[in-house]
mmCIF file of C-alpha atoms in Angstrom:
data_model
loop_
_atom_site.group_PDB
_atom_site.id
_atom_site.type_symbol
_atom_site.label_atom_id
_atom_site.label_comp_id
_atom_site.label_asym_id
_atom_site.label_seq_id
_atom_site.Cartn_x
_atom_site.Cartn_y
_atom_site.Cartn_z
ATOM 1 C CA MET A 8 0.000 0.000 0.000
ATOM 2 C CA THR A 9 1.405 3.397 -0.957
ATOM 3 C CA ARG A 10 1.813 6.134 1.617
ATOM 4 C CA SER A 11 -0.680 8.409 -0.176
ATOM 5 C CA LYS A 12 -3.273 5.624 -0.253
ATOM 6 C CA ALA A 13 -2.740 4.957 3.447
ATOM 7 C CA LYS A 14 -3.302 8.648 4.193
ATOM 8 C CA ARG A 15 -6.536 8.634 2.208
ATOM 9 C CA ILE A 16 -7.805 5.585 4.093
ATOM 10 C CA PHE A 17 -6.918 7.185 7.433
ATOM 11 C CA ARG A 18 -8.782 10.376 6.519
ATOM 12 C CA TRP A 19 -11.867 8.415 5.543
ATOM 13 C CA LEU A 20 -11.802 6.454 8.789
ATOM 14 C CA VAL A 21 -11.625 9.660 10.829
ATOM 15 C CA LEU A 22 -14.368 11.212 8.713
ATOM 16 C CA ILE A 23 -16.668 8.236 9.233
ATOM 17 C CA GLY A 24 -16.025 8.360 12.970
ATOM 18 C CA VAL A 25 -16.969 12.021 13.261
ATOM 19 C CA ILE A 26 -20.050 11.609 11.055
ATOM 20 C CA ILE A 27 -21.296 8.759 13.232
ATOM 21 C CA GLY A 28 -20.526 10.746 16.369
ATOM 22 C CA LEU A 29 -22.572 13.714 15.146
ATOM 23 C CA THR A 30 -25.478 11.749 13.691
ATOM 24 C CA PRO A 31 -28.563 12.446 15.840
ATOM 25 C CA GLY A 32 -29.255 9.536 18.136
ATOM 26 C CA THR A 33 -25.839 7.947 17.524
ATOM 27 C CA TRP A 34 -22.919 8.485 19.858
ATOM 28 C CA ILE A 35 -19.285 7.417 19.841
ATOM 29 C CA ARG A 36 -18.087 6.882 23.372
ATOM 30 C CA SER A 37 -14.626 6.301 24.700
ATOM 31 C CA PRO A 38 -14.088 2.897 26.344
ATOM 32 C CA ILE A 39 -15.933 2.867 29.674
ATOM 33 C CA PRO A 40 -13.424 2.712 32.556
ATOM 34 C CA GLU A 41 -14.186 1.737 36.121
ATOM 35 C CA ALA A 42 -16.593 4.253 37.700
ATOM 36 C CA ASN A 43 -14.821 7.246 39.211
ATOM 37 C CA TYR A 44 -16.625 10.035 41.082
ATOM 38 C CA ASP A 45 -13.644 12.082 42.274
ATOM 39 C CA GLN A 46 -14.444 15.806 42.308
ATOM 40 C CA ILE A 47 -11.363 16.751 40.313
ATOM 41 C CA LEU A 48 -11.225 19.200 37.409
ATOM 42 C CA THR A 49 -8.062 20.352 35.649
ATOM 43 C CA LEU A 50 -7.985 23.481 33.481
ATOM 44 C CA THR A 51 -4.964 23.527 31.170
ATOM 45 C CA PRO A 52 -4.353 26.830 29.354
ATOM 46 C CA LEU A 53 -3.830 26.576 25.604
ATOM 47 C CA VAL A 54 -1.881 28.805 23.240
ATOM 48 C CA VAL A 55 -3.992 31.444 21.496
ATOM 49 C CA PRO A 56 -2.449 32.035 18.043
ATOM 50 C CA ASP A 57 -4.426 35.173 17.152
ATOM 51 C CA SER A 58 -6.563 36.994 19.682
ATOM 52 C CA ASN A 59 -8.704 38.918 17.174
ATOM 53 C CA ILE A 60 -11.602 36.983 15.650
ATOM 54 C CA GLY A 61 -13.715 39.820 14.318
ATOM 55 C CA GLU A 62 -15.147 42.325 16.787
ATOM 56 C CA VAL A 63 -14.311 39.843 19.533
ATOM 57 C CA GLU A 64 -10.948 39.345 21.244
ATOM 58 C CA VAL A 65 -9.946 35.937 22.601
ATOM 59 C CA THR A 66 -8.409 36.379 26.059
ATOM 60 C CA GLY A 67 -8.021 32.750 27.075
ATOM 61 C CA VAL A 68 -8.686 29.124 26.157
ATOM 62 C CA TRP A 69 -8.526 26.156 28.539
ATOM 63 C CA HIS A 70 -8.737 22.392 28.019
ATOM 64 C CA LEU A 71 -10.918 20.881 30.768
ATOM 65 C CA THR A 72 -10.245 17.316 31.898
ATOM 66 C CA SER A 73 -11.405 15.126 34.768
ATOM 67 C CA PRO A 74 -11.145 11.453 35.774
ATOM 68 C CA ASN A 75 -14.779 11.629 36.935
ATOM 69 C CA SER A 76 -16.995 9.208 35.005
ATOM 70 C CA LEU A 77 -19.785 11.814 34.773
ATOM 71 C CA PHE A 78 -17.598 14.432 33.112
ATOM 72 C CA GLY A 79 -18.094 15.627 29.524
ATOM 73 C CA SER A 80 -20.630 16.313 26.743
ATOM 74 C CA TYR A 81 -21.536 19.822 27.943
ATOM 75 C CA SER A 82 -24.061 21.643 25.789
ATOM 76 C CA SER A 83 -25.054 24.711 27.830
ATOM 77 C CA LEU A 84 -23.523 27.226 30.216
ATOM 78 C CA LEU A 85 -24.656 29.680 32.935
ATOM 79 C CA ILE A 86 -23.006 31.794 35.638
ATOM 80 C CA ASP A 87 -24.652 31.717 39.065
ATOM 81 C CA ASP A 88 -24.818 34.400 41.760
ATOM 82 C CA ASP A 89 -21.539 33.154 43.250
ATOM 83 C CA GLY A 90 -19.732 33.695 39.949
ATOM 84 C CA ARG A 91 -19.333 29.967 39.324
ATOM 85 C CA PHE A 92 -20.164 28.224 36.087
ATOM 86 C CA LEU A 93 -23.064 25.833 35.833
ATOM 87 C CA SER A 94 -23.043 23.576 32.797
ATOM 88 C CA ALA A 95 -25.300 20.678 31.831
ATOM 89 C CA SER A 96 -24.722 17.808 29.436
ATOM 90 C CA ASP A 97 -26.730 15.807 26.936
ATOM 91 C CA ALA A 98 -26.090 12.827 29.205
ATOM 92 C CA GLY A 99 -28.007 14.436 32.067
ATOM 93 C CA GLN A 100 -24.977 15.511 34.088
ATOM 94 C CA LEU A 101 -24.140 18.753 35.845
ATOM 95 C CA LEU A 102 -20.828 20.558 36.239
ATOM 96 C CA ARG A 103 -20.234 23.458 38.638
ATOM 97 C CA PHE A 104 -16.792 25.041 38.739
ATOM 98 C CA PRO A 105 -15.076 28.379 39.425
ATOM 99 C CA LYS A 106 -13.634 30.596 36.717
ATOM 100 C CA PRO A 107 -9.987 29.982 35.768
ATOM 101 C CA GLY A 108 -7.715 31.209 38.540
ATOM 102 C CA ALA A 109 -10.537 31.524 41.101
ATOM 103 C CA ASP A 110 -11.140 29.397 44.176
ATOM 104 C CA GLY A 111 -14.325 27.429 44.659
ATOM 105 C CA ASP A 112 -15.911 24.020 44.935
ATOM 106 C CA ILE A 113 -16.188 21.662 41.984
ATOM 107 C CA ARG A 114 -19.280 19.518 41.569
ATOM 108 C CA ILE A 115 -19.560 16.829 38.899
ATOM 109 C CA GLU A 116 -22.816 14.947 39.378
ATOM 110 C CA THR A 117 -26.156 14.025 37.870
ATOM 111 C CA PHE A 118 -28.407 16.981 37.079
ATOM 112 C CA ALA A 119 -30.824 17.666 39.966
ATOM 113 C CA GLY A 120 -29.811 14.315 41.472
ATOM 114 C CA ARG A 121 -31.816 12.351 38.937
ATOM 115 C CA THR A 122 -31.036 8.733 38.245
ATOM 116 C CA VAL A 123 -33.079 8.155 35.064
ATOM 117 C CA ARG A 124 -30.668 7.095 32.334
ATOM 118 C CA ARG A 125 -32.866 6.906 29.207
ATOM 119 C CA LYS A 126 -31.424 9.544 26.879
ATOM 120 C CA LYS A 127 -34.831 10.829 25.794
ATOM 121 C CA TYR A 128 -35.431 12.152 29.315
ATOM 122 C CA ILE A 129 -31.957 13.457 30.184
ATOM 123 C CA ASP A 130 -30.702 15.063 26.942
ATOM 124 C CA ILE A 131 -30.210 18.642 28.169
ATOM 125 C CA GLU A 132 -29.364 21.073 25.372
ATOM 126 C CA SER A 133 -30.279 24.495 26.756
ATOM 127 C CA LEU A 134 -30.336 26.430 30.023
ATOM 128 C CA THR A 135 -31.577 29.911 30.877
ATOM 129 C CA ARG A 136 -31.883 31.712 34.199
ATOM 130 C CA ASP A 137 -33.820 34.481 35.927
ATOM 131 C CA PRO A 138 -31.165 36.508 37.795
ATOM 132 C CA ASP A 139 -33.756 37.906 40.225
ATOM 133 C CA THR A 140 -35.178 34.595 41.471
ATOM 134 C CA GLY A 141 -32.390 32.193 40.511
ATOM 135 C CA GLN A 142 -34.927 29.971 38.716
ATOM 136 C CA ILE A 143 -33.485 27.896 35.870
ATOM 137 C CA TRP A 144 -35.302 26.655 32.774
ATOM 138 C CA VAL A 145 -33.985 23.519 31.077
ATOM 139 C CA GLY A 146 -34.599 22.464 27.480
ATOM 140 C CA PHE A 147 -34.674 18.686 26.922
ATOM 141 C CA GLU A 148 -34.056 17.786 23.296
ATOM 142 C CA GLY A 149 -35.196 14.161 23.310
ATOM 143 C CA SER A 150 -38.679 14.888 24.646
ATOM 144 C CA ASN A 151 -39.138 18.501 23.425
ATOM 145 C CA THR A 152 -39.776 19.475 27.027
ATOM 146 C CA ILE A 153 -39.056 22.626 29.011
ATOM 147 C CA GLU A 154 -38.684 22.263 32.764
ATOM 148 C CA ARG A 155 -38.414 25.042 35.339
ATOM 149 C CA PHE A 156 -36.343 24.474 38.486
ATOM 150 C CA ASP A 157 -35.880 26.553 41.596
ATOM 151 C CA ALA A 158 -32.466 28.018 42.345
ATOM 152 C CA VAL A 159 -31.223 24.881 44.120
ATOM 153 C CA LEU A 160 -32.574 22.431 41.522
ATOM 154 C CA THR A 161 -35.036 20.710 43.832
ATOM 155 C CA ASP A 162 -38.595 21.813 43.087
ATOM 156 C CA SER A 163 -39.570 21.730 39.405
ATOM 157 C CA LYS A 164 -42.439 21.956 36.933
ATOM 158 C CA ARG A 165 -42.356 20.839 33.298
ATOM 159 C CA ALA A 166 -44.338 21.279 30.106
ATOM 160 C CA GLU A 167 -44.340 19.959 26.554
ATOM 161 C CA PRO A 168 -45.357 22.985 24.466
ATOM 162 C CA PRO A 169 -47.700 21.831 21.660
ATOM 163 C CA GLN A 170 -45.875 24.014 19.144
ATOM 164 C CA MET A 171 -42.724 21.952 19.758
ATOM 165 C CA GLU A 172 -44.313 18.512 19.432
ATOM 166 C CA ASP A 173 -43.371 18.126 15.748
ATOM 167 C CA TRP A 174 -39.754 19.125 16.277
ATOM 168 C CA SER A 175 -37.369 16.227 15.753
ATOM 169 C CA SER A 176 -36.494 14.382 18.955
ATOM 170 C CA ASN A 177 -32.830 14.958 18.087
ATOM 171 C CA SER A 178 -33.205 18.631 17.165
ATOM 172 C CA GLY A 179 -35.484 20.025 19.858
ATOM 173 C CA PRO A 180 -35.030 23.132 22.061
ATOM 174 C CA GLU A 181 -31.315 23.510 21.322
ATOM 175 C CA SER A 182 -31.245 27.243 22.127
ATOM 176 C CA MET A 183 -33.313 29.050 24.750
ATOM 177 C CA ALA A 184 -33.106 32.481 26.341
ATOM 178 C CA ARG A 185 -35.292 34.113 28.983
ATOM 179 C CA LEU A 186 -35.542 37.822 28.161
ATOM 180 C CA ALA A 187 -35.469 40.535 30.812
ATOM 181 C CA ASP A 188 -39.173 41.305 30.248
ATOM 182 C CA GLY A 189 -40.188 37.692 30.961
ATOM 183 C CA ARG A 190 -40.536 36.504 27.361
ATOM 184 C CA PHE A 191 -38.711 33.399 26.119
ATOM 185 C CA ILE A 192 -37.045 32.626 22.790
ATOM 186 C CA VAL A 193 -36.660 28.946 21.891
ATOM 187 C CA VAL A 194 -35.039 27.736 18.644
ATOM 188 C CA SER A 195 -34.761 24.214 17.233
ATOM 189 C CA GLU A 196 -31.584 22.774 15.718
ATOM 190 C CA GLY A 197 -33.562 21.022 12.970
ATOM 191 C CA TYR A 198 -34.358 22.777 9.696
ATOM 192 C CA ASN A 199 -37.884 23.862 8.828
ATOM 193 C CA ASP A 200 -39.590 21.286 6.612
ATOM 194 C CA TRP A 201 -40.605 23.949 4.129
ATOM 195 C CA GLY A 202 -37.517 24.541 1.999
ATOM 196 C CA GLY A 203 -34.856 24.411 4.703
ATOM 197 C CA VAL A 204 -34.572 28.204 4.801
ATOM 198 C CA GLY A 205 -33.808 28.254 8.497
ATOM 199 C CA PHE A 206 -34.699 26.856 11.886
ATOM 200 C CA PRO A 207 -38.099 26.994 13.620
ATOM 201 C CA GLY A 208 -38.289 29.387 16.510
ATOM 202 C CA LEU A 209 -40.839 30.334 19.143
ATOM 203 C CA LEU A 210 -41.229 33.611 21.020
ATOM 204 C CA PHE A 211 -43.280 32.983 24.172
ATOM 205 C CA PRO A 212 -44.955 36.053 25.734
ATOM 206 C CA SER A 213 -44.345 34.562 29.198
ATOM 207 C CA ASP A 214 -43.154 31.387 30.909
ATOM 208 C CA PRO A 215 -43.695 28.437 28.507
ATOM 209 C CA VAL A 216 -44.045 26.092 31.475
ATOM 210 C CA GLU A 217 -47.278 27.887 32.393
ATOM 211 C CA GLY A 218 -48.852 27.160 29.002
ATOM 212 C CA ALA A 219 -48.216 30.391 27.117
ATOM 213 C CA GLU A 220 -48.819 30.195 23.347
ATOM 214 C CA ALA A 221 -45.869 31.366 21.276
ATOM 215 C CA LEU A 222 -45.390 33.455 18.171
ATOM 216 C CA GLU A 223 -43.748 31.311 15.454
ATOM 217 C CA PHE A 224 -40.840 32.501 13.323
ATOM 218 C CA THR A 225 -37.777 31.197 11.470
ATOM 219 C CA PHE A 226 -34.179 31.850 12.526
ATOM 220 C CA LYS A 227 -31.694 32.092 9.655
ATOM 221 C CA PRO A 228 -28.036 31.718 10.679
ATOM 222 C CA PRO A 229 -25.005 32.054 8.389
ATOM 223 C CA SER A 230 -25.039 29.405 5.659
ATOM 224 C CA GLY A 231 -23.978 25.962 6.873
ATOM 225 C CA TYR A 232 -24.365 26.805 10.574
ATOM 226 C CA ARG A 233 -26.877 25.612 13.170
ATOM 227 C CA PRO A 234 -27.996 27.457 16.323
ATOM 228 C CA VAL A 235 -26.747 25.847 19.537
ATOM 229 C CA ASP A 236 -27.172 28.436 22.314
ATOM 230 C CA MET A 237 -28.256 32.010 22.986
ATOM 231 C CA VAL A 238 -28.221 34.629 25.716
ATOM 232 C CA GLN A 239 -29.642 38.133 26.100
ATOM 233 C CA ILE A 240 -27.160 40.935 26.818
ATOM 234 C CA PRO A 241 -27.872 44.054 28.933
ATOM 235 C CA ASP A 242 -28.955 46.324 26.045
ATOM 236 C CA GLY A 243 -31.744 43.882 25.127
ATOM 237 C CA ARG A 244 -30.162 42.283 22.098
ATOM 238 C CA VAL A 245 -29.347 38.576 21.891
ATOM 239 C CA LEU A 246 -26.134 36.708 21.159
ATOM 240 C CA ILE A 247 -26.625 33.409 19.332
ATOM 241 C CA LEU A 248 -23.894 30.774 19.148
ATOM 242 C CA VAL A 249 -23.977 28.861 15.848
ATOM 243 C CA ARG A 250 -21.844 25.867 14.932
ATOM 244 C CA ALA A 251 -20.770 24.003 11.789
ATOM 245 C CA VAL A 252 -18.833 20.821 11.081
ATOM 246 C CA HIS A 253 -16.533 20.585 8.077
ATOM 247 C CA PHE A 254 -15.177 17.417 6.472
ATOM 248 C CA ALA A 255 -12.128 18.400 4.435
ATOM 249 C CA PRO A 256 -9.273 17.735 4.499
ATOM 250 C CA LEU A 257 -10.059 16.236 7.931
ATOM 251 C CA PRO A 258 -13.199 16.801 10.046
ATOM 252 C CA TYR A 259 -13.167 19.928 12.198
ATOM 253 C CA PHE A 260 -15.597 22.371 13.834
ATOM 254 C CA THR A 261 -16.085 26.103 13.521
ATOM 255 C CA ALA A 262 -18.422 28.451 15.378
ATOM 256 C CA LYS A 263 -19.726 31.983 14.994
ATOM 257 C CA ILE A 264 -21.409 34.406 17.353
ATOM 258 C CA VAL A 265 -24.390 36.235 15.875
ATOM 259 C CA LEU A 266 -25.876 39.455 17.275
ATOM 260 C CA ALA A 267 -29.633 39.864 16.701
ATOM 261 C CA ASP A 268 -32.497 41.883 18.139
ATOM 262 C CA PRO A 269 -35.644 40.189 19.476
ATOM 263 C CA ALA A 270 -37.686 43.275 18.633
ATOM 264 C CA ALA A 271 -37.280 42.309 14.977
ATOM 265 C CA ILE A 272 -39.071 38.968 15.519
ATOM 266 C CA ALA A 273 -42.519 38.835 13.924
ATOM 267 C CA GLU A 274 -45.041 36.093 13.209
ATOM 268 C CA ASP A 275 -44.099 33.866 10.237
ATOM 269 C CA THR A 276 -41.051 35.945 9.301
ATOM 270 C CA VAL A 277 -37.316 35.248 9.100
ATOM 271 C CA TRP A 278 -35.110 36.533 11.939
ATOM 272 C CA SER A 279 -31.360 36.919 11.460
ATOM 273 C CA GLY A 280 -28.437 38.958 12.724
ATOM 274 C CA ASP A 281 -24.829 40.000 12.195
ATOM 275 C CA VAL A 282 -21.720 37.927 12.906
ATOM 276 C CA ILE A 283 -19.462 39.568 15.511
ATOM 277 C CA GLY A 284 -16.880 36.795 15.823
ATOM 278 C CA ALA A 285 -15.780 33.504 14.276
ATOM 279 C CA ILE A 286 -13.979 30.635 16.021
ATOM 280 C CA ALA A 287 -11.974 28.510 13.589
ATOM 281 C CA PRO A 288 -8.529 26.887 13.262
ATOM 282 C CA PRO A 289 -5.776 27.680 13.994
ATOM 283 C CA MET A 290 -7.664 28.927 17.048
ATOM 284 C CA PRO A 291 -8.348 26.006 19.426
ATOM 285 C CA SER A 292 -11.848 24.907 18.531
ATOM 286 C CA ASP A 293 -14.220 22.016 18.988
ATOM 287 C CA ASN A 294 -17.965 21.401 19.079
ATOM 288 C CA MET A 295 -18.765 24.742 20.767
ATOM 289 C CA GLU A 296 -22.276 24.560 22.260
ATOM 290 C CA GLY A 297 -22.653 26.682 25.410
ATOM 291 C CA LEU A 298 -22.568 30.498 25.708
ATOM 292 C CA THR A 299 -22.883 32.947 28.609
ATOM 293 C CA PHE A 300 -21.497 36.360 29.585
ATOM 294 C CA GLU A 301 -20.502 38.782 32.347
ATOM 295 C CA GLU A 302 -20.748 42.565 32.187
ATOM 296 C CA ASN A 303 -17.574 44.502 32.993
ATOM 297 C CA PRO A 304 -17.417 47.916 34.750
ATOM 298 C CA ASP A 305 -16.398 49.638 31.487
ATOM 299 C CA GLY A 306 -19.496 48.334 29.684
ATOM 300 C CA SER A 307 -17.665 45.630 27.755
ATOM 301 C CA LEU A 308 -18.740 42.002 28.027
ATOM 302 C CA THR A 309 -16.745 38.906 28.876
ATOM 303 C CA LEU A 310 -18.176 36.035 26.850
ATOM 304 C CA TRP A 311 -17.626 32.418 27.849
ATOM 305 C CA VAL A 312 -18.047 29.458 25.472
ATOM 306 C CA ILE A 313 -17.862 25.738 26.318
ATOM 307 C CA SER A 314 -17.617 22.772 23.957
ATOM 308 C CA ASP A 315 -19.370 19.401 23.848
ATOM 309 C CA ASP A 316 -16.897 16.554 23.332
ATOM 310 C CA ASN A 317 -19.774 14.163 22.501
ATOM 311 C CA GLY A 318 -18.270 11.744 25.025
ATOM 312 C CA ALA A 319 -15.585 10.996 22.419
ATOM 313 C CA GLY A 320 -12.532 11.960 24.409
ATOM 314 C CA PHE A 321 -10.212 10.245 21.947
ATOM 315 C CA LEU A 322 -11.353 12.573 19.112
ATOM 316 C CA GLN A 323 -12.667 15.712 20.819
ATOM 317 C CA ARG A 324 -12.012 17.976 23.805
ATOM 318 C CA THR A 325 -13.955 19.958 26.386
ATOM 319 C CA LEU A 326 -12.767 23.518 25.844
ATOM 320 C CA LEU A 327 -13.586 26.705 27.761
ATOM 321 C CA MET A 328 -13.017 29.937 25.846
ATOM 322 C CA ARG A 329 -13.002 33.485 27.235
ATOM 323 C CA LEU A 330 -13.723 36.385 24.895
ATOM 324 C CA ARG A 331 -13.954 40.141 25.283
ATOM 325 C CA TRP A 332 -16.437 42.200 23.282
ATOM 326 C CA ASP A 333 -17.434 45.858 23.445
ATOM 327 C CA PRO A 334 -21.034 46.101 22.194
ATOM 328 C CA ALA A 335 -21.838 49.149 20.105
ATOM 329 C CA PRO A 336 -25.166 50.862 20.817
ATOM 330 C CA PRO A 337 -27.972 49.431 18.662
ATOM 331 C CA THR A 338 -29.087 51.975 16.046
ATOM 332 C CA GLU A 339 -31.062 49.918 13.536
ATOM 333 C CA LYS A 340 -34.816 50.523 13.461
ATOM 334 C CA ALA A 341 -37.565 47.980 13.045
ATOM 335 C CA PRO A 342 -39.874 48.630 10.060
ATOM 336 C CA GLY A 343 -42.417 51.275 11.072
ATOM 337 C CA ASN A 344 -40.757 51.747 14.458
ATOM 338 C CA THR A 345 -39.310 55.180 15.256
ATOM 339 C CA GLU A 346 -37.547 53.947 18.368
ATOM 340 C CA ARG A 347 -34.445 51.876 18.884
ATOM 341 C CA LEU A 348 -35.124 48.193 18.380
ATOM 342 C CA SER A 349 -34.634 46.774 21.860
ATOM 343 C CA LYS A 350 -34.520 48.455 25.208
ATOM 344 C CA PRO A 351 -32.926 47.054 28.377
#
């Protein structure tokens, strides 16, 4: 066998592995070692080759590792009142940890102490939080369910919104954001059936768990990208994390951060935004899926992004990325609206 032929075979094997790992409902897992529940988390800083990725500056990237058997596959990210991260996985696990360089407890455990293992009921893809009450809403992809928890993840109430019942069980509420006025945006990761123009979205006028009926719209990301998380920033606009997988010359991931305004959402229309940053090689990158932020005293934002290793530790990594972005004041007007689009 020639060397060039061997290289081609190797590339195809890697490609097939990544395709299988990303196929909805199919998961590549590393060999299962003996159960380990040690509360150990290591954050290894990585080299940042170029800090500017558009309007956004990369100020740090860390590779997260742990011997704990419940570690990995994180698809969402929040910051709690103590300044610690809270992340949840599509395997129904929870990770709490302090920011790089800070002291604090580490908790790697099942989400809300639940022991159900059927993926349909534990596949967490989105989290959003009310900073005033500490309540957390969880989007479960496998069952197209939204569940509201209290601040300590004990008491909960869940609902299966009828407008989500036809969403694919592997492309359900991938992105969800509670807005400051009490509305909720929820977007699917699966294309609309009609033409594949974008992704179905819902704008709930109030808490979806209480049975509110939503306005329906379509979210259109940059071509080839899918929405994976979103968060509202202080000026009322929304940041949406979108992700793509590429297959040449070897499989790799890229991500973009899109800035959009919820005031532009209307019934049966297409909602889109502007790209403010792109994460791509040679920048350390993986299957970026979780996004949150902190506001700095100077008005700039620190953005945090976490990746989902799909439980395939031999091919992928859990990365934590820190970004800095200075949001410009929104000046665009909605059609027929004489005021600024969104207000805090």
